[in-house]
CSV table of N, CA and C in Angstrom, one decimal:
chain,number,residue,atom,x,y,z
A,1,MET,N,-9.8,16.5,11.4
A,1,MET,CA,-9.3,15.7,10.3
A,1,MET,C,-8.8,16.1,9.2
A,2,MET,N,-7.5,15.5,8.7
A,2,MET,CA,-6.7,15.8,7.6
A,2,MET,C,-7.6,15.2,6.5
A,3,PRO,N,-7.7,15.7,5.1
A,3,PRO,CA,-8.0,14.8,3.9
A,3,PRO,C,-7.2,13.6,4.1
A,4,ASP,N,-7.7,12.6,3.0
A,4,ASP,CA,-7.2,11.2,3.0
A,4,ASP,C,-5.7,11.5,2.2
A,5,TRP,N,-5.7,12.5,1.0
A,5,TRP,CA,-5.1,12.7,0.3
A,5,TRP,C,-3.3,13.2,1.4
A,6,VAL,N,-3.7,14.1,1.8
A,6,VAL,CA,-2.8,14.9,2.8
A,6,VAL,C,-1.8,13.6,3.7
A,7,ALA,N,-2.8,12.8,4.2
A,7,ALA,CA,-2.0,11.7,5.1
A,7,ALA,C,-1.0,10.6,4.1
A,8,GLN,N,-1.9,10.4,2.8
A,8,GLN,CA,-0.8,9.7,1.8
A,8,GLN,C,0.3,10.2,1.5
A,9,THR,N,0.3,11.8,1.2
A,9,THR,CA,1.2,12.3,1.0
A,9,THR,C,2.4,12.5,1.9
A,10,ARG,N,2.0,12.6,3.2
A,10,ARG,CA,3.0,12.6,4.3
A,10,ARG,C,3.4,11.2,4.9
A,11,LEU,N,2.9,10.1,4.3
A,11,LEU,CA,3.5,8.8,4.6
A,11,LEU,C,4.2,8.8,3.4
A,12,ARG,N,4.1,8.9,2.3
A,12,ARG,CA,5.1,8.8,1.0
A,12,ARG,C,6.2,9.5,1.2
A,13,LYS,N,6.2,10.7,1.9
A,13,LYS,CA,7.1,11.4,2.3
A,13,LYS,C,8.1,11.1,3.5
A,14,ARG,N,7.3,10.5,4.4
A,14,ARG,CA,8.0,9.7,5.5
A,14,ARG,C,8.9,8.6,5.1
A,15,LYS,N,8.5,7.4,4.1
A,15,LYS,CA,9.0,6.8,3.8
A,15,LYS,C,10.2,6.9,2.7
A,16,ARG,N,10.0,8.1,2.0
A,16,ARG,CA,11.3,8.7,1.4
A,16,ARG,C,12.1,9.1,2.4
A,17,ASP,N,12.3,9.7,3.4
A,17,ASP,CA,12.8,10.2,4.0
A,17,ASP,C,13.5,8.9,4.8
A,18,LEU,N,12.7,8.0,5.3
A,18,LEU,CA,13.5,6.5,5.9
A,18,LEU,C,14.0,6.1,4.6
A,19,GLN,N,13.7,5.9,3.8
A,19,GLN,CA,15.0,5.2,2.7
A,19,GLN,C,16.2,5.9,2.3
A,20,LYS,N,15.9,7.4,2.4
A,20,LYS,CA,16.9,8.3,2.3
A,20,LYS,C,18.0,8.0,3.6
A,21,LYS,N,17.4,7.8,4.6
A,21,LYS,CA,18.3,7.9,6.0
A,21,LYS,C,19.1,6.1,5.7
A,22,SER,N,18.3,5.5,5.0
A,22,SER,CA,19.2,4.1,5.2
A,22,SER,C,19.9,4.0,4.1
A,23,ASP,N,19.9,4.8,3.1
A,23,ASP,CA,21.1,5.0,1.8
A,23,ASP,C,22.2,5.4,2.8
A,24,ASN,N,21.6,6.4,3.2
A,24,ASN,CA,23.2,7.3,3.8
A,24,ASN,C,23.7,6.4,4.7
A,25,VAL,N,23.1,5.7,5.3
A,25,VAL,CA,23.8,4.7,6.5
A,25,VAL,C,24.8,3.6,5.7
A,26,TYR,N,24.1,2.9,4.7
A,26,TYR,CA,24.6,2.1,3.9
A,26,TYR,C,26.0,2.9,3.2
A,27,GLN,N,25.8,4.1,2.6
A,27,GLN,CA,27.1,4.6,1.7
A,27,GLN,C,27.8,4.8,3.0
A,28,PHE,N,27.7,5.6,3.9
A,28,PHE,CA,28.8,6.0,4.9
A,28,PHE,C,29.4,4.8,5.2
A,29,LEU,N,29.2,3.7,5.6
A,29,LEU,CA,29.9,2.8,6.3
A,29,LEU,C,30.5,1.7,5.4
A,30,GLU,N,30.1,2.0,4.1
A,30,GLU,CA,30.7,1.4,2.7
A,30,GLU,C,32.1,1.8,2.5
A,31,SER,N,32.4,3.0,2.8
A,31,SER,CA,33.9,3.6,2.9
A,31,SER,C,34.6,3.0,4.2
A,32,ASP,N,34.2,2.7,5.0
A,32,ASP,CA,34.9,1.8,6.2
A,32,ASP,C,35.2,0.3,6.1
A,33,ILE,N,34.2,-0.4,5.0
A,33,ILE,CA,34.0,-1.6,5.0
A,33,ILE,C,35.6,-1.9,3.9
A,34,LEU,N,35.7,-0.9,3.0
A,34,LEU,CA,36.6,-0.9,2.0
A,34,LEU,C,37.8,-0.6,2.6
A,35,LYS,N,38.0,0.2,3.8
A,35,LYS,CA,39.3,0.5,4.4
A,35,LYS,C,39.6,-0.6,5.7
A,36,ALA,N,38.5,-1.4,5.8
A,36,ALA,CA,39.1,-2.3,6.9
A,36,ALA,C,40.2,-3.5,6.2
A,37,ASP,N,41.2,-3.7,7.1
A,37,ASP,CA,42.4,-4.4,6.9
A,37,ASP,C,42.1,-5.8,7.1
A,38,THR,N,41.1,-6.1,7.9
A,38,THR,CA,40.8,-7.7,8.4
A,38,THR,C,39.5,-8.1,7.8
A,39,HIS,N,39.2,-9.4,7.8
A,39,HIS,CA,37.7,-9.9,7.3
A,39,HIS,C,37.0,-9.6,8.6
A,40,GLU,N,37.8,-9.9,10.1
A,40,GLU,CA,36.4,-9.9,11.1
A,40,GLU,C,36.3,-8.3,11.1
A,41,LYS,N,36.9,-7.2,10.9
A,41,LYS,CA,36.7,-5.9,11.1
A,41,LYS,C,35.7,-5.8,9.8
A,42,ARG,N,35.8,-6.3,8.8
A,42,ARG,CA,35.2,-6.0,7.9
A,42,ARG,C,33.4,-6.6,8.0
A,43,ARG,N,33.5,-7.6,8.4
A,43,ARG,CA,32.4,-8.6,9.0
A,43,ARG,C,31.8,-7.9,10.0
A,44,ASP,N,32.3,-6.9,10.7
A,44,ASP,CA,31.7,-6.1,12.2
A,44,ASP,C,31.2,-5.0,11.8
A,45,ILE,N,31.7,-4.2,10.7
A,45,ILE,CA,30.9,-3.2,10.1
A,45,ILE,C,30.0,-3.6,9.2
A,46,GLU,N,29.8,-4.6,8.6
A,46,GLU,CA,28.8,-5.1,7.7
A,46,GLU,C,27.7,-5.5,8.6
A,47,ALA,N,27.8,-6.2,9.9
A,47,ALA,CA,26.9,-6.5,10.7
A,47,ALA,C,26.2,-5.0,11.3
A,48,LEU,N,27.3,-4.1,11.7
A,48,LEU,CA,26.7,-2.9,12.1
A,48,LEU,C,25.8,-2.3,11.4
A,49,ARG,N,26.4,-2.1,9.6
A,49,ARG,CA,25.4,-1.4,8.8
A,49,ARG,C,24.2,-2.4,8.6
A,50,GLN,N,24.2,-3.4,8.8
A,50,GLN,CA,22.9,-4.2,8.3
A,50,GLN,C,22.1,-4.1,9.7
A,51,PHE,N,22.6,-3.7,10.9
A,51,PHE,CA,21.7,-3.7,12.2
A,51,PHE,C,21.1,-2.3,12.0
A,52,LEU,N,21.6,-1.4,11.6
A,52,LEU,CA,21.5,0.0,11.6
A,52,LEU,C,20.6,0.3,10.1
A,53,CYS,N,20.4,-0.1,9.2
A,53,CYS,CA,19.7,-0.1,8.1
A,53,CYS,C,18.5,-1.1,8.4
A,54,ALA,N,18.1,-2.1,9.5
A,54,ALA,CA,17.3,-2.9,9.7
A,54,ALA,C,16.3,-2.1,10.5
A,55,GLN,N,16.6,-0.5,11.3
A,55,GLN,CA,15.7,0.0,11.8
A,55,GLN,C,14.8,0.6,10.7
A,56,PHE,N,15.5,1.3,9.7
A,56,PHE,CA,14.6,1.8,8.7
A,56,PHE,C,13.8,1.1,8.0
A,57,ASP,N,14.5,0.1,7.7
A,57,ASP,CA,13.9,-1.1,6.8
A,57,ASP,C,12.6,-1.5,7.3
A,58,GLU,N,12.4,-2.2,8.8
A,58,GLU,CA,11.7,-2.3,9.5
A,58,GLU,C,10.4,-1.2,9.9
A,59,GLU,N,10.5,0.0,9.9
A,59,GLU,CA,9.7,1.0,9.9
A,59,GLU,C,8.8,1.1,8.7
A,60,ILE,N,9.7,1.0,7.6
A,60,ILE,CA,9.1,1.4,6.4
A,60,ILE,C,8.1,0.0,6.0
A,61,MET,N,8.1,-1.3,6.5
A,61,MET,CA,7.6,-2.3,6.3
A,61,MET,C,6.3,-2.0,7.5
A,62,ALA,N,6.6,-1.7,8.6
A,62,ALA,CA,5.5,-1.3,9.2
A,62,ALA,C,4.6,-0.5,8.6
A,63,MET,N,4.8,0.6,8.4
A,63,MET,CA,4.1,1.6,7.5
A,63,MET,C,3.3,0.9,6.5
A,64,GLU,N,3.8,0.3,5.4
A,64,GLU,CA,3.2,-0.4,4.3
A,64,GLU,C,2.3,-1.4,4.8
A,65,SER,N,2.5,-1.9,6.4
A,65,SER,CA,1.7,-3.2,6.4
A,65,SER,C,0.5,-2.3,6.9
A,66,ARG,N,0.5,-1.4,7.9
A,66,ARG,CA,-0.7,-0.6,8.0
A,66,ARG,C,-1.5,0.2,7.1
A,67,GLU,N,-0.7,0.2,6.0
A,67,GLU,CA,-1.4,1.3,5.0
A,67,GLU,C,-2.0,0.0,4.1
A,68,LEU,N,-1.7,-1.3,3.7
A,68,LEU,CA,-2.2,-2.2,3.5
A,68,LEU,C,-3.5,-3.0,4.5
A,69,VAL,N,-3.7,-2.7,5.6
A,69,VAL,CA,-4.9,-3.0,6.6
A,69,VAL,C,-5.7,-2.2,6.6
A,70,ALA,N,-5.2,-1.0,6.4
A,70,ALA,CA,-6.2,0.2,6.4
A,70,ALA,C,-7.1,-0.1,4.9
A,71,ARG,N,-6.5,-0.6,3.9
A,71,ARG,CA,-7.1,-0.6,2.7
A,71,ARG,C,-8.1,-1.7,3.0
A,72,ALA,N,-7.1,-2.8,3.7
A,72,ALA,CA,-7.9,-3.9,3.5
A,72,ALA,C,-9.4,-3.7,4.4
A,73,ARG,N,-9.4,-3.1,5.3
A,73,ARG,CA,-10.8,-2.7,6.3
A,73,ARG,C,-11.8,-2.1,5.2
A,74,ARG,N,-11.0,-0.8,4.4
A,74,ARG,CA,-12.2,-0.4,3.7
A,74,ARG,C,-12.8,-1.6,2.9
A,75,CYS,N,-12.1,-2.6,2.4
A,75,CYS,CA,-12.8,-4.0,1.8
A,75,CYS,C,-13.6,-5.0,2.3
A,76,HIS,N,-13.4,-4.4,3.7
A,76,HIS,CA,-14.3,-5.1,4.6
A,76,HIS,C,-13.4,-7.0,4.7
A,77,ILE,N,-12.2,-6.7,4.6
A,77,ILE,CA,-11.2,-7.7,4.9
A,77,ILE,C,-10.4,-7.5,6.1
A,78,ASP,N,-10.2,-8.9,6.7
A,78,ASP,CA,-9.5,-8.5,8.0
A,78,ASP,C,-8.2,-9.5,7.5
A,79,VAL,N,-7.0,-9.4,8.4
A,79,VAL,CA,-5.6,-10.2,8.3
A,79,VAL,C,-6.1,-11.4,8.4
A,80,SER,N,-7.2,-11.8,9.4
A,80,SER,CA,-7.4,-13.1,9.7
A,80,SER,C,-7.7,-14.1,8.7
A,81,ASP,N,-8.3,-13.3,7.8
A,81,ASP,CA,-8.9,-14.0,6.5
A,81,ASP,C,-7.9,-14.4,5.4
A,82,ILE,N,-6.9,-13.9,6.0
A,82,ILE,CA,-5.7,-15.0,4.9
A,82,ILE,C,-6.0,-16.4,5.3
A,83,GLY,N,-6.0,-17.0,6.4
A,83,GLY,CA,-5.4,-18.2,6.6
A,83,GLY,C,-4.2,-18.6,6.6
A,84,SER,N,-4.0,-19.2,7.8
A,84,SER,CA,-2.6,-19.7,8.1
A,84,SER,C,-2.2,-21.1,8.2
A,85,LYS,N,-1.2,-21.7,8.0
A,85,LYS,CA,-0.5,-23.1,8.0
A,85,LYS,C,-0.4,-22.9,10.0
A,86,PRO,N,-0.7,-24.4,10.3
A,86,PRO,CA,0.0,-24.6,11.6
A,86,PRO,C,1.2,-24.1,11.9
A,87,GLU,N,2.3,-24.4,11.3
A,87,GLU,CA,3.6,-23.9,11.5
A,87,GLU,C,3.8,-22.4,11.4
A,88,ASN,N,2.7,-21.7,10.8
A,88,ASN,CA,2.9,-20.2,10.7
A,88,ASN,C,1.4,-19.4,11.5
A,89,GLU,N,1.4,-19.8,12.2
A,89,GLU,CA,0.1,-19.2,13.1
A,89,GLU,C,0.1,-17.7,13.2
A,90,ASP,N,0.9,-16.7,13.4
A,90,ASP,CA,0.8,-15.5,13.6
A,90,ASP,C,1.2,-14.6,12.1
A,91,HIS,N,0.5,-13.7,11.7
A,91,HIS,CA,0.8,-12.7,10.7
A,91,HIS,C,1.4,-12.0,10.8
A,92,TRP,N,1.9,-11.4,12.3
A,92,TRP,CA,2.8,-10.5,12.3
A,92,TRP,C,4.1,-10.4,13.1
A,93,VAL,N,4.8,-9.9,12.6
A,93,VAL,CA,6.2,-10.1,12.9
A,93,VAL,C,6.5,-8.8,14.1
A,94,HIS,N,7.4,-9.1,15.0
A,94,HIS,CA,7.9,-7.9,16.0
A,94,HIS,C,9.5,-7.9,15.5
A,95,GLY,N,9.8,-6.7,15.2
A,95,GLY,CA,10.7,-6.4,14.7
A,95,GLY,C,11.6,-6.7,15.8
A,96,VAL,N,13.3,-6.4,15.2
A,96,VAL,CA,14.1,-6.2,16.2
A,96,VAL,C,14.1,-4.9,17.1
A,97,HIS,N,13.7,-3.8,16.2
A,97,HIS,CA,13.8,-2.7,16.8
A,97,HIS,C,12.4,-1.9,17.5
A,98,GLY,N,11.6,-3.1,17.4
A,98,GLY,CA,10.1,-2.8,18.0
A,98,GLY,C,9.0,-2.3,16.8
A,99,ALA,N,9.2,-2.8,15.7
A,99,ALA,CA,8.5,-2.5,14.8
A,99,ALA,C,7.6,-3.6,14.6
A,100,TRP,N,5.9,-3.5,14.7
A,100,TRP,CA,5.4,-5.0,13.9
A,100,TRP,C,4.9,-4.3,12.6
A,101,PHE,N,5.2,-5.6,11.9
A,101,PHE,CA,4.9,-5.7,10.3
A,101,PHE,C,4.5,-7.2,10.0
A,102,LEU,N,3.5,-7.3,8.8
A,102,LEU,CA,3.2,-8.4,8.1
A,102,LEU,C,4.5,-9.4,8.0
A,103,GLN,N,4.3,-10.4,8.1
A,103,GLN,CA,5.5,-11.5,7.1
A,103,GLN,C,5.2,-11.3,6.0
A,104,PRO,N,6.1,-11.6,5.1
A,104,PRO,CA,6.0,-11.4,3.9
A,104,PRO,C,5.1,-12.0,2.8
A,105,LYS,N,4.7,-13.1,3.4
A,105,LYS,CA,4.0,-14.3,2.8
A,105,LYS,C,2.7,-13.7,3.1
A,106,SER,N,2.2,-13.3,4.4
A,106,SER,CA,0.8,-12.7,4.7
A,106,SER,C,0.6,-11.4,4.1
A,107,PHE,N,1.7,-10.4,4.0
A,107,PHE,CA,1.6,-9.2,3.5
A,107,PHE,C,1.1,-9.5,1.7
A,108,MET,N,1.8,-10.3,1.1
A,108,MET,CA,1.3,-10.7,-0.3
A,108,MET,C,-0.2,-11.4,-0.4
A,109,ALA,N,-0.3,-12.2,0.3
A,109,ALA,CA,-1.7,-12.8,0.3
A,109,ALA,C,-2.8,-11.4,0.5
A,110,LEU,N,-2.5,-11.1,1.7
A,110,LEU,CA,-3.6,-9.5,1.8
A,110,LEU,C,-3.5,-8.7,0.9
A,111,SER,N,-2.5,-8.5,0.3
A,111,SER,CA,-2.3,-7.7,-0.7
A,111,SER,C,-3.1,-8.1,-2.3
A,112,GLU,N,-3.1,-8.9,-2.6
A,112,GLU,CA,-3.4,-9.9,-3.5
A,112,GLU,C,-5.1,-10.1,-3.4
A,113,MET,N,-5.6,-10.1,-2.0
A,113,MET,CA,-7.2,-10.1,-1.6
A,113,MET,C,-7.5,-8.7,-2.0
A,114,VAL,N,-7.0,-7.9,-1.2
A,114,VAL,CA,-7.2,-6.1,-1.4
A,114,VAL,C,-7.3,-6.0,-2.7
A,115,GLU,N,-6.5,-6.3,-3.6
A,115,GLU,CA,-6.1,-5.7,-5.1
A,115,GLU,C,-7.4,-6.5,-5.9
A,116,GLU,N,-8.0,-7.8,-5.4
A,116,GLU,CA,-9.0,-8.1,-6.0
A,116,GLU,C,-10.4,-7.8,-5.6
A,117,ALA,N,-10.4,-7.4,-4.1
A,117,ALA,CA,-11.3,-6.4,-3.9
A,117,ALA,C,-11.6,-5.4,-4.5
A,118,GLU,N,-10.6,-4.6,-4.3
A,118,GLU,CA,-10.7,-3.4,-5.0
A,118,GLU,C,-11.2,-3.4,-6.4
A,119,HIS,N,-10.7,-4.3,-7.0
A,119,HIS,CA,-10.9,-4.5,-8.5
A,119,HIS,C,-12.4,-4.8,-8.9
A,120,GLN,N,-13.0,-5.6,-8.2
A,120,GLN,CA,-14.5,-6.0,-7.8
A,120,GLN,C,-15.7,-4.9,-7.3
A,121,PHE,N,-14.7,-4.4,-6.7
A,121,PHE,CA,-15.2,-2.8,-6.0
A,121,PHE,C,-15.7,-1.8,-7.4
A,122,VAL,N,-14.5,-1.3,-8.4
A,122,VAL,CA,-14.5,-0.6,-9.4
A,122,VAL,C,-15.4,-1.3,-10.3
A,123,LYS,N,-15.4,-2.6,-10.5
A,123,LYS,CA,-16.0,-3.4,-11.8
A,123,LYS,C,-17.4,-2.8,-11.6
A,124,ALA,N,-17.9,-3.2,-10.2
A,124,ALA,CA,-19.1,-3.1,-9.7
A,124,ALA,C,-19.7,-1.4,-9.9
A,125,ARG,N,-19.0,-0.6,-9.8
A,125,ARG,CA,-19.2,0.8,-10.0
A,125,ARG,C,-19.5,1.1,-11.6
A,126,VAL,N,-18.4,0.5,-12.2
A,126,VAL,CA,-18.6,0.7,-13.6
A,126,VAL,C,-20.1,0.4,-13.7
A,127,VAL,N,-20.5,-1.1,-13.6
A,127,VAL,CA,-21.6,-1.1,-14.0
A,127,VAL,C,-22.7,-0.6,-13.7
A,128,ALA,N,-22.6,-0.3,-12.3
A,128,ALA,CA,-23.6,1.1,-12.2
A,128,ALA,C,-23.8,2.4,-12.6
A,129,ASN,N,-22.5,2.9,-13.1
A,129,ASN,CA,-23.1,3.8,-13.9
A,129,ASN,C,-23.2,3.9,-15.0
A,130,ASP,N,-23.0,2.6,-15.5
A,130,ASP,CA,-23.5,2.3,-17.3
A,130,ASP,C,-25.0,2.1,-17.2
A,131,PHE,N,-25.6,1.7,-16.3
A,131,PHE,CA,-26.8,1.3,-16.0
A,131,PHE,C,-27.5,2.8,-15.9
A,132,TRP,N,-27.0,3.6,-15.2
A,132,TRP,CA,-27.4,5.2,-15.0
A,132,TRP,C,-27.4,5.8,-16.5
A,133,TRP,N,-26.1,5.6,-17.0
A,133,TRP,CA,-26.0,6.5,-18.3
A,133,TRP,C,-27.2,6.3,-19.1
A,134,LYS,N,-27.3,4.8,-19.2
A,134,LYS,CA,-28.2,4.1,-20.2
A,134,LYS,C,-30.0,4.7,-20.1
A,135,PHE,N,-30.3,4.7,-18.2
A,135,PHE,CA,-31.3,5.2,-17.9
A,135,PHE,C,-31.4,6.6,-18.5
A,136,VAL,N,-30.4,7.6,-18.6
A,136,VAL,CA,-30.4,8.8,-18.7
A,136,VAL,C,-30.8,8.8,-20.2
A,137,THR,N,-29.8,8.7,-20.6
A,137,THR,CA,-30.0,8.6,-22.6
A,137,THR,C,-31.5,8.2,-23.0
A,138,ALA,N,-32.1,6.9,-22.3
A,138,ALA,CA,-33.5,6.5,-22.4
A,138,ALA,C,-34.4,7.4,-22.1
A,139,ILE,N,-34.1,8.2,-20.9
A,139,ILE,CA,-35.4,9.2,-20.9
A,139,ILE,C,-35.0,10.3,-22.0
A,140,ALA,N,-34.0,10.8,-22.2
A,140,ALA,CA,-33.7,11.8,-23.2
A,140,ALA,C,-34.2,11.6,-24.4
A,141,ALA,N,-34.2,10.3,-25.0
A,141,ALA,CA,-34.5,10.1,-26.1
A,141,ALA,C,-36.3,9.9,-26.2
A,142,ILE,N,-36.5,9.2,-25.1
A,142,ILE,CA,-38.1,9.3,-25.1
A,142,ILE,C,-38.9,11.1,-24.9
A,143,THR,N,-37.9,11.7,-24.2
A,143,THR,CA,-38.4,13.2,-24.2
A,143,THR,C,-38.4,13.7,-25.6
A,144,ALA,N,-37.3,13.3,-26.4
A,144,ALA,CA,-37.1,14.1,-27.8
A,144,ALA,C,-38.3,13.6,-28.4
A,145,ALA,N,-38.5,12.1,-28.1
A,145,ALA,CA,-39.6,11.7,-29.0
A,145,ALA,C,-41.2,12.4,-29.2
A,146,VAL,N,-41.0,12.3,-27.6
A,146,VAL,CA,-42.5,12.7,-27.4
A,146,VAL,C,-42.6,14.5,-27.7
A,147,ALA,N,-41.3,15.4,-28.0
A,147,ALA,CA,-41.4,16.7,-28.2
A,147,ALA,C,-41.6,16.7,-29.6
A,148,ALA,N,-41.3,15.9,-30.4
A,148,ALA,CA,-41.1,15.7,-31.8
A,148,ALA,C,-42.7,15.5,-32.0
A,149,ILE,N,-43.4,14.5,-31.7
A,149,ILE,CA,-44.4,14.1,-31.8
A,149,ILE,C,-45.5,15.5,-31.5
A,150,LEU,N,-45.1,16.0,-30.4
A,150,LEU,CA,-46.2,17.2,-30.0
A,150,LEU,C,-45.9,18.0,-31.3
A,151,ASN,N,-44.7,18.1,-31.8
A,151,ASN,CA,-44.4,19.3,-32.6
A,151,ASN,C,-45.0,19.1,-33.7
A,152,LEU,N,-45.3,17.9,-34.2
A,152,LEU,CA,-46.2,17.5,-35.4
A,152,LEU,C,-47.4,17.7,-35.2
A,153,PHE,N,-48.1,17.6,-34.2
A,153,PHE,CA,-49.4,18.1,-34.1
A,153,PHE,C,-50.0,19.8,-33.6
A,154,ARG,N,-49.0,20.2,-33.5
A,154,ARG,CA,-48.9,21.5,-33.3
A,154,ARG,C,-49.2,22.4,-34.8
A,155,HIS,N,-49.2,22.2,-35.8
A,155,HIS,CA,-49.2,22.7,-36.8
A,155,HIS,C,-50.1,22.2,-37.6
């Protein structure tokens, strides 16, 4: 099993590559749009560009959703913990190109919950570390005091 940082590095590289491909498609078809002589040709090329770029955008959103769900699991949060209104029962969207990703509102809500949980975890860890440092300092002070008292009686 690969270390977590290796997986994160690969994920970031994959996202950058997808974004680069999307940008290349966008720029490649930009010149065709400028060369189009009718409004309908321009609209058709823009629709094609949007369709092709949507594939990359959906894959990026799916990767970000999976990454957020993994962070949420580490914080013991489930997607169903978000809660939904009756008109929007499902948090997941099936994209045109087959990718599954969280709806933007669900993504934002889950992201806020995860950030709050991670903040609470770090805060608890800091409090625990402070306690141990105080404990170690107290033991060192007691040891120094005992050594000083023993040194007085030695002479």
